[in-house]
Amino acid sequence: MEDEVDRLVAAWRRERPDLDVEPLEVLSRVSRLARHLDRARRTAFAELDLEPWEFDVLTALRRAGTPYQLSPGRLLTQTLVTSGTMTNRIDRLAKRGLVERLPDPEDRRGVLVRLTDTGRDHADRALAGLLARERDILSELSTPQRRELAALLRELTAPFDNTPY
């Protein structure tokens, strides 16, 4: 079965036979898949009136386990945003009743961000909706194919994920 990337690659091979366009066969598909995944995420989150960034913060807290709290610094590390951006995000989530700020018992000057029960419910429901959509995206692949693809993508992404910026 031919896809849009096959047509793009064929056109470049015709127009620029001097270039090796083989990377496009993989990375253009990854890019297109990322766009489809972004649409699936937005659809899953819209059902709960969540933005993707809200999902990222709520699920970082949810993955932390009971009592579902992290320092703002730890949230920065997990979501890759600046401290000013994180402060704004925490403010907005707190205003919606999805998180609360608490004093850090280990550091009198510090705070912890804790998921509220409503925030936990939103995180759980949004994750379930997202996983259903992701299963649909992957439905053309068998279980062994999905495992092989995951392993290959891990090889590509691990160097980026393990390099400090």
Tab-separated table of C-alpha atoms in Angstrom:
chain	number	residue	atom	x	y	z
A	1	MET	CA	0.000	0.000	0.000
A	2	GLU	CA	1.404	3.389	-1.013
A	3	ASP	CA	1.265	6.400	1.302
A	4	GLU	CA	1.928	10.121	0.997
A	5	VAL	CA	5.585	9.675	1.953
A	6	ASP	CA	6.084	7.217	-0.920
A	7	ARG	CA	4.797	9.899	-3.310
A	8	LEU	CA	6.974	12.584	-1.715
A	9	VAL	CA	10.101	10.409	-1.899
A	10	ALA	CA	9.403	9.457	-5.518
A	11	ALA	CA	9.045	13.124	-6.442
A	12	TRP	CA	12.338	14.041	-4.764
A	13	ARG	CA	14.119	11.121	-6.419
A	14	ARG	CA	12.829	12.332	-9.769
A	15	GLU	CA	13.673	15.998	-9.130
A	16	ARG	CA	16.911	15.526	-7.178
A	17	PRO	CA	18.434	12.164	-8.136
A	18	ASP	CA	21.747	13.470	-6.800
A	19	LEU	CA	20.452	13.370	-3.193
A	20	ASP	CA	19.994	10.366	-0.934
A	21	VAL	CA	16.441	10.929	0.297
A	22	GLU	CA	16.218	7.645	2.214
A	23	PRO	CA	15.962	9.409	5.636
A	24	LEU	CA	12.635	10.839	4.480
A	25	GLU	CA	11.203	7.331	4.249
A	26	VAL	CA	11.504	6.963	8.021
A	27	LEU	CA	11.486	10.440	9.485
A	28	SER	CA	8.717	11.902	7.339
A	29	ARG	CA	6.539	9.023	8.475
A	30	VAL	CA	7.486	9.665	12.093
A	31	SER	CA	6.619	13.332	11.614
A	32	ARG	CA	3.264	12.536	10.014
A	33	LEU	CA	2.504	10.001	12.731
A	34	ALA	CA	3.318	12.643	15.366
A	35	ARG	CA	0.708	14.934	13.808
A	36	HIS	CA	-1.896	12.157	13.907
A	37	LEU	CA	-0.990	11.446	17.534
A	38	ASP	CA	-1.283	15.141	18.391
A	39	ARG	CA	-4.805	15.171	16.927
A	40	ALA	CA	-5.721	12.038	18.891
A	41	ARG	CA	-4.366	13.617	22.103
A	42	ARG	CA	-6.283	16.839	21.582
A	43	THR	CA	-9.511	14.915	20.922
A	44	ALA	CA	-9.076	12.747	24.025
A	45	PHE	CA	-8.300	15.747	26.217
A	46	ALA	CA	-11.039	17.982	24.796
A	47	GLU	CA	-13.647	15.608	26.204
A	48	LEU	CA	-12.452	16.706	29.662
A	49	ASP	CA	-11.728	20.324	28.661
A	50	LEU	CA	-7.982	19.718	29.101
A	51	GLU	CA	-5.110	21.168	27.111
A	52	PRO	CA	-2.164	18.878	26.306
A	53	TRP	CA	0.058	20.788	28.746
A	54	GLU	CA	-2.525	20.284	31.501
A	55	PHE	CA	-2.524	16.555	30.819
A	56	ASP	CA	1.285	16.528	30.998
A	57	VAL	CA	1.343	18.183	34.436
A	58	LEU	CA	-1.568	16.173	35.852
A	59	THR	CA	-0.143	12.852	34.697
A	60	ALA	CA	3.333	13.709	36.006
A	61	LEU	CA	1.720	14.137	39.429
A	62	ARG	CA	-0.402	11.000	38.982
A	63	ARG	CA	2.660	8.892	38.086
A	64	ALA	CA	4.386	10.098	41.253
A	65	GLY	CA	2.114	7.816	43.271
A	66	THR	CA	0.427	8.553	46.567
A	67	PRO	CA	0.164	11.325	47.718
A	68	TYR	CA	0.455	12.491	44.054
A	69	GLN	CA	2.708	15.441	44.699
A	70	LEU	CA	5.965	16.852	43.355
A	71	SER	CA	8.011	19.976	43.770
A	72	PRO	CA	7.711	22.547	40.994
A	73	GLY	CA	11.357	21.789	40.138
A	74	ARG	CA	10.599	18.115	39.617
A	75	LEU	CA	7.624	19.067	37.438
A	76	LEU	CA	9.978	21.240	35.369
A	77	THR	CA	12.258	18.278	34.786
A	78	GLN	CA	9.410	16.032	33.701
A	79	THR	CA	7.640	18.524	31.425
A	80	LEU	CA	10.649	20.397	29.967
A	81	VAL	CA	9.336	23.930	30.480
A	82	THR	CA	10.813	27.017	32.141
A	83	SER	CA	10.124	27.889	35.769
A	84	GLY	CA	8.012	30.907	34.753
A	85	THR	CA	5.902	28.735	32.484
A	86	MET	CA	5.488	26.112	35.211
A	87	THR	CA	4.408	28.731	37.762
A	88	ASN	CA	1.756	29.958	35.328
A	89	ARG	CA	0.596	26.402	34.654
A	90	ILE	CA	0.333	25.549	38.339
A	91	ASP	CA	-1.636	28.761	38.928
A	92	ARG	CA	-4.084	27.891	36.164
A	93	LEU	CA	-4.512	24.284	37.315
A	94	ALA	CA	-5.007	25.419	40.923
A	95	LYS	CA	-7.666	27.898	39.805
A	96	ARG	CA	-9.523	25.002	38.141
A	97	GLY	CA	-9.255	22.919	41.334
A	98	LEU	CA	-7.083	20.246	39.702
A	99	VAL	CA	-3.994	20.826	41.877
A	100	GLU	CA	-3.183	22.521	45.151
A	101	ARG	CA	-0.037	24.058	46.575
A	102	LEU	CA	1.166	22.857	49.963
A	103	PRO	CA	4.139	23.845	52.108
A	104	ASP	CA	7.079	21.471	51.724
A	105	PRO	CA	7.697	19.874	55.150
A	106	GLU	CA	11.342	19.283	54.156
A	107	ASP	CA	11.992	22.912	53.137
A	108	ARG	CA	10.238	25.826	54.850
A	109	ARG	CA	10.687	27.997	51.742
A	110	GLY	CA	9.515	25.328	49.312
A	111	VAL	CA	6.139	24.210	48.098
A	112	LEU	CA	4.747	20.971	46.780
A	113	VAL	CA	2.127	20.653	44.091
A	114	ARG	CA	-0.457	18.002	44.874
A	115	LEU	CA	-3.110	16.514	42.618
A	116	THR	CA	-6.640	16.999	43.933
A	117	ASP	CA	-9.219	14.222	43.703
A	118	THR	CA	-10.770	16.038	40.731
A	119	GLY	CA	-7.334	16.351	39.116
A	120	ARG	CA	-6.690	12.655	39.614
A	121	ASP	CA	-10.048	11.790	38.055
A	122	HIS	CA	-9.273	14.026	35.050
A	123	ALA	CA	-5.809	12.485	34.641
A	124	ASP	CA	-7.173	8.932	34.821
A	125	ARG	CA	-10.036	9.562	32.397
A	126	ALA	CA	-7.860	11.475	29.923
A	127	LEU	CA	-5.234	8.717	29.969
A	128	ALA	CA	-7.863	6.037	29.322
A	129	GLY	CA	-9.252	8.039	26.391
A	130	LEU	CA	-5.793	8.638	24.968
A	131	LEU	CA	-4.809	4.978	25.239
A	132	ALA	CA	-7.959	3.939	23.364
A	133	ARG	CA	-7.060	6.311	20.525
A	134	GLU	CA	-3.421	5.182	20.535
A	135	ARG	CA	-4.531	1.547	20.297
A	136	ASP	CA	-6.555	2.514	17.226
A	137	ILE	CA	-3.499	4.170	15.659
A	138	LEU	CA	-1.437	1.019	16.235
A	139	SER	CA	-4.186	-1.439	15.266
A	140	GLU	CA	-2.627	-2.250	11.873
A	141	LEU	CA	0.435	-3.725	13.615
A	142	SER	CA	0.653	-7.097	15.321
A	143	THR	CA	1.943	-7.333	18.880
A	144	PRO	CA	5.422	-8.467	17.721
A	145	GLN	CA	5.521	-5.610	15.191
A	146	ARG	CA	4.596	-3.066	17.876
A	147	ARG	CA	7.347	-4.421	20.138
A	148	GLU	CA	9.893	-4.281	17.315
A	149	LEU	CA	8.878	-0.737	16.401
A	150	ALA	CA	9.102	0.333	20.056
A	151	ALA	CA	12.606	-1.134	20.308
A	152	LEU	CA	13.764	0.579	17.110
A	153	LEU	CA	12.331	3.934	18.173
A	154	ARG	CA	13.988	3.539	21.591
A	155	GLU	CA	17.349	3.170	19.841
A	156	LEU	CA	16.700	6.430	17.996
A	157	THR	CA	15.395	8.441	20.952
A	158	ALA	CA	17.575	7.208	23.828
A	159	PRO	CA	20.612	9.303	22.867
A	160	PHE	CA	18.445	12.441	22.896
A	161	ASP	CA	16.716	11.535	26.151
A	162	ASN	CA	20.016	10.828	27.897
A	163	THR	CA	21.827	14.001	26.824
A	164	PRO	CA	21.462	16.959	29.192
A	165	TYR	CA	20.573	20.248	27.524
